[in-house]
Amino acid sequence: MHKDTLPPDTYAALAESIMDIIYTQGPKAATMDYVAAKLQMSKRTLYEIFGSKEDMIIDVVAYDMHKHHALYREIFNSSPDVLVALTRIFRKQRDLMARTSPRFFRDMDNIYHKVRDTYDHLHKEHEEAMLTVFNKGVEQGMFRPGVNYRVLNRLMKVQMESLKRMEEVFPPDITLVEAYDTISMGLLHSIATPEGMAKLNLLVPDM
């Protein structure tokens, strides 16, 4: 049995179950023994499907990121404007942050360099997509023109990178979700036009 021979629905369910373990426990703790026990399957079967722990993590992280990017594209295509789309996406990401352990980010940086290469490649695609979003927001009158959105986009990434060092950067009474909310809403507030701000206050009145 190999992952390429599994029906798509079966592989998707397996990848999502493994990804849930990785998000909540961190990649380091997601040993083949631990994953097999949590999923109530044999370790041998897990090795037959993925080959190694490293390959398993590379595969499921790539699957998860492609899934989220597809979801975000769907949200943009079905939203009336950029602000509605971004607030919907930020809520999805917020839900993900609420169940993600800081160990996930720390392990990704410190241990799994090949996984990080995959992770960064997909994030580069995301950065280019965000530049398109910012430009569309300017066209719609939601975002201010004259902002260097390429620099802003990179600054946003730097702030998000700080979440990977929660234990070092933030006091212990600040949660991952609180930090994420402040970064994401701070970004929108900093670039919104008066029209965009009025709409943003309706979309997220408590933030």
CSV table of C-alpha atoms in Angstrom, one decimal:
chain,number,residue,atom,x,y,z
A,1,MET,CA,0.0,0.0,0.0
A,2,HIS,CA,1.3,3.4,-1.0
A,3,LYS,CA,-0.2,6.9,-0.7
A,4,ASP,CA,-0.5,7.1,-4.5
A,5,THR,CA,-2.7,4.0,-4.5
A,6,LEU,CA,-5.2,5.2,-1.9
A,7,PRO,CA,-8.5,6.6,-3.0
A,8,PRO,CA,-8.5,10.4,-2.8
A,9,ASP,CA,-11.1,10.5,0.0
A,10,THR,CA,-9.2,8.0,2.0
A,11,TYR,CA,-5.9,9.8,1.7
A,12,ALA,CA,-7.6,13.2,2.5
A,13,ALA,CA,-9.1,11.7,5.7
A,14,LEU,CA,-5.8,10.2,6.7
A,15,ALA,CA,-3.8,13.4,6.0
A,16,GLU,CA,-6.2,15.5,7.9
A,17,SER,CA,-6.1,13.2,10.9
A,18,ILE,CA,-2.3,13.3,10.9
A,19,MET,CA,-2.2,17.0,10.4
A,20,ASP,CA,-4.4,17.5,13.5
A,21,ILE,CA,-1.9,15.6,15.5
A,22,ILE,CA,1.0,17.7,14.1
A,23,TYR,CA,-0.9,21.0,14.8
A,24,THR,CA,-1.7,20.1,18.4
A,25,GLN,CA,1.4,18.1,19.4
A,26,GLY,CA,4.1,19.4,17.1
A,27,PRO,CA,6.0,17.5,14.4
A,28,LYS,CA,8.7,16.2,16.9
A,29,ALA,CA,6.1,14.4,19.0
A,30,ALA,CA,4.3,13.0,16.0
A,31,THR,CA,6.4,9.8,15.9
A,32,MET,CA,5.2,6.9,13.7
A,33,ASP,CA,4.4,5.0,16.9
A,34,TYR,CA,2.3,7.9,18.3
A,35,VAL,CA,0.5,8.5,15.0
A,36,ALA,CA,-0.3,4.8,14.5
A,37,ALA,CA,-1.6,4.5,18.0
A,38,LYS,CA,-3.8,7.6,17.8
A,39,LEU,CA,-5.2,6.5,14.4
A,40,GLN,CA,-5.6,2.9,15.6
A,41,MET,CA,-3.6,1.5,12.7
A,42,SER,CA,-0.4,-0.5,12.5
A,43,LYS,CA,2.9,1.3,12.3
A,44,ARG,CA,3.8,-1.0,9.4
A,45,THR,CA,0.9,0.3,7.4
A,46,LEU,CA,1.9,3.8,8.1
A,47,TYR,CA,5.4,3.1,6.8
A,48,GLU,CA,4.0,1.4,3.7
A,49,ILE,CA,2.0,4.5,2.9
A,50,PHE,CA,4.6,7.2,3.5
A,51,GLY,CA,8.0,5.5,3.7
A,52,SER,CA,9.3,7.6,6.6
A,53,LYS,CA,8.2,10.1,9.3
A,54,GLU,CA,9.9,12.9,7.4
A,55,ASP,CA,8.1,12.0,4.1
A,56,MET,CA,4.8,11.7,6.0
A,57,ILE,CA,5.2,15.2,7.4
A,58,ILE,CA,6.3,16.7,4.1
A,59,ASP,CA,3.3,15.1,2.4
A,60,VAL,CA,0.6,16.1,4.9
A,61,VAL,CA,1.9,19.6,5.4
A,62,ALA,CA,1.9,20.2,1.6
A,63,TYR,CA,-1.6,18.6,1.4
A,64,ASP,CA,-2.9,20.9,4.2
A,65,MET,CA,-1.5,24.1,2.7
A,66,HIS,CA,-2.8,23.3,-0.8
A,67,LYS,CA,-6.2,22.6,0.8
A,68,HIS,CA,-6.2,25.9,2.6
A,69,HIS,CA,-5.1,27.9,-0.4
A,70,ALA,CA,-7.9,26.3,-2.4
A,71,LEU,CA,-10.4,27.2,0.3
A,72,TYR,CA,-9.1,30.8,0.3
A,73,ARG,CA,-9.5,31.1,-3.5
A,74,GLU,CA,-13.0,29.8,-3.1
A,75,ILE,CA,-13.7,32.4,-0.5
A,76,PHE,CA,-12.4,35.2,-2.7
A,77,ASN,CA,-14.4,34.0,-5.7
A,78,SER,CA,-17.6,33.9,-3.6
A,79,SER,CA,-17.2,37.2,-1.7
A,80,PRO,CA,-18.6,40.5,-2.8
A,81,ASP,CA,-15.4,42.5,-2.1
A,82,VAL,CA,-11.9,42.2,-0.7
A,83,LEU,CA,-12.7,43.2,2.9
A,84,VAL,CA,-15.4,40.5,3.2
A,85,ALA,CA,-13.1,37.9,1.8
A,86,LEU,CA,-10.1,38.8,4.0
A,87,THR,CA,-12.2,38.9,7.2
A,88,ARG,CA,-13.6,35.5,6.3
A,89,ILE,CA,-10.2,34.1,5.7
A,90,PHE,CA,-8.8,35.7,8.9
A,91,ARG,CA,-11.5,33.9,10.8
A,92,LYS,CA,-10.6,30.6,9.2
A,93,GLN,CA,-6.9,31.2,10.1
A,94,ARG,CA,-7.9,32.3,13.6
A,95,ASP,CA,-9.8,28.9,14.1
A,96,LEU,CA,-6.6,27.1,13.0
A,97,MET,CA,-4.4,29.2,15.4
A,98,ALA,CA,-6.8,28.3,18.3
A,99,ARG,CA,-5.9,24.6,18.0
A,100,THR,CA,-2.2,25.0,17.0
A,101,SER,CA,0.5,24.5,19.6
A,102,PRO,CA,3.6,26.8,19.5
A,103,ARG,CA,5.5,23.5,19.3
A,104,PHE,CA,4.3,23.2,15.7
A,105,PHE,CA,6.2,26.3,14.6
A,106,ARG,CA,9.2,25.7,16.7
A,107,ASP,CA,9.6,22.1,15.5
A,108,MET,CA,9.1,23.1,11.8
A,109,ASP,CA,12.0,25.6,12.1
A,110,ASN,CA,14.3,23.7,14.3
A,111,ILE,CA,14.0,20.1,13.1
A,112,TYR,CA,12.3,19.6,9.7
A,113,HIS,CA,14.3,21.7,7.2
A,114,LYS,CA,13.0,19.8,4.2
A,115,VAL,CA,9.4,20.4,5.4
A,116,ARG,CA,10.3,24.1,5.9
A,117,ASP,CA,11.4,24.3,2.2
A,118,THR,CA,7.9,23.1,1.2
A,119,TYR,CA,6.3,25.4,3.7
A,120,ASP,CA,8.2,28.5,2.4
A,121,HIS,CA,7.6,27.7,-1.3
A,122,LEU,CA,3.9,27.7,-0.7
A,123,HIS,CA,4.1,30.8,1.3
A,124,LYS,CA,5.8,32.6,-1.6
A,125,GLU,CA,2.9,31.8,-3.7
A,126,HIS,CA,0.6,33.1,-1.0
A,127,GLU,CA,2.6,36.4,-0.9
A,128,GLU,CA,2.1,37.0,-4.6
A,129,ALA,CA,-1.6,36.2,-4.3
A,130,MET,CA,-1.8,38.8,-1.4
A,131,LEU,CA,-0.3,41.5,-3.6
A,132,THR,CA,-3.1,40.9,-6.1
A,133,VAL,CA,-5.6,41.1,-3.3
A,134,PHE,CA,-4.2,44.4,-2.0
A,135,ASN,CA,-4.3,45.9,-5.5
A,136,LYS,CA,-7.9,44.8,-5.9
A,137,GLY,CA,-8.7,46.4,-2.6
A,138,VAL,CA,-7.3,49.7,-3.8
A,139,GLU,CA,-9.4,49.4,-7.0
A,140,GLN,CA,-12.6,48.7,-4.9
A,141,GLY,CA,-11.9,51.8,-2.7
A,142,MET,CA,-11.4,49.7,0.4
A,143,PHE,CA,-7.6,50.1,0.7
A,144,ARG,CA,-5.5,53.3,0.5
A,145,PRO,CA,-3.5,53.9,-2.7
A,146,GLY,CA,0.1,54.9,-2.4
A,147,VAL,CA,1.0,52.2,0.2
A,148,ASN,CA,4.0,50.1,-0.6
A,149,TYR,CA,2.1,46.8,-0.4
A,150,ARG,CA,5.1,44.7,-1.3
A,151,VAL,CA,6.9,45.9,1.8
A,152,LEU,CA,3.8,45.7,3.9
A,153,ASN,CA,3.2,42.2,2.8
A,154,ARG,CA,6.7,41.2,3.9
A,155,LEU,CA,6.3,43.0,7.2
A,156,MET,CA,3.1,41.0,7.8
A,157,LYS,CA,5.1,37.9,7.2
A,158,VAL,CA,7.8,39.0,9.7
A,159,GLN,CA,5.1,39.6,12.3
A,160,MET,CA,3.6,36.2,11.6
A,161,GLU,CA,7.0,34.7,11.9
A,162,SER,CA,7.1,36.1,15.5
A,163,LEU,CA,4.3,33.7,16.4
A,164,LYS,CA,6.7,30.9,15.9
A,165,ARG,CA,8.7,32.1,18.9
A,166,MET,CA,5.7,32.8,21.1
A,167,GLU,CA,7.5,31.7,24.2
A,168,GLU,CA,10.5,34.0,23.5
A,169,VAL,CA,8.7,37.1,22.1
A,170,PHE,CA,5.4,37.4,24.0
A,171,PRO,CA,4.6,37.3,27.7
A,172,PRO,CA,3.0,34.1,28.9
A,173,ASP,CA,-0.4,35.7,29.4
A,174,ILE,CA,-0.7,36.4,25.7
A,175,THR,CA,-2.2,33.6,23.6
A,176,LEU,CA,-1.5,32.7,20.0
A,177,VAL,CA,-5.0,33.8,19.0
A,178,GLU,CA,-4.6,37.2,20.7
A,179,ALA,CA,-1.4,37.9,18.9
A,180,TYR,CA,-2.8,36.7,15.6
A,181,ASP,CA,-5.9,38.9,16.0
A,182,THR,CA,-3.8,42.0,16.8
A,183,ILE,CA,-1.5,41.4,13.8
A,184,SER,CA,-4.3,40.7,11.2
A,185,MET,CA,-6.7,43.4,12.3
A,186,GLY,CA,-3.8,45.9,12.7
A,187,LEU,CA,-2.9,45.3,9.1
A,188,LEU,CA,-6.5,46.0,7.9
A,189,HIS,CA,-6.9,49.1,10.0
A,190,SER,CA,-3.6,50.5,8.8
A,191,ILE,CA,-4.6,50.4,5.1
A,192,ALA,CA,-8.3,50.8,5.1
A,193,THR,CA,-9.9,53.9,3.5
A,194,PRO,CA,-12.7,55.7,5.5
A,195,GLU,CA,-15.1,53.6,3.4
A,196,GLY,CA,-13.2,50.5,4.1
A,197,MET,CA,-13.0,51.3,7.9
A,198,ALA,CA,-16.7,51.8,8.1
A,199,LYS,CA,-17.3,48.4,6.4
A,200,LEU,CA,-14.6,46.7,8.6
A,201,ASN,CA,-16.3,48.0,11.8
A,202,LEU,CA,-19.5,46.3,10.6
A,203,LEU,CA,-17.8,43.1,9.7
A,204,VAL,CA,-15.8,42.8,12.9
A,205,PRO,CA,-17.3,45.2,15.4
A,206,ASP,CA,-15.5,43.7,18.4
A,207,MET,CA,-12.0,44.1,17.0
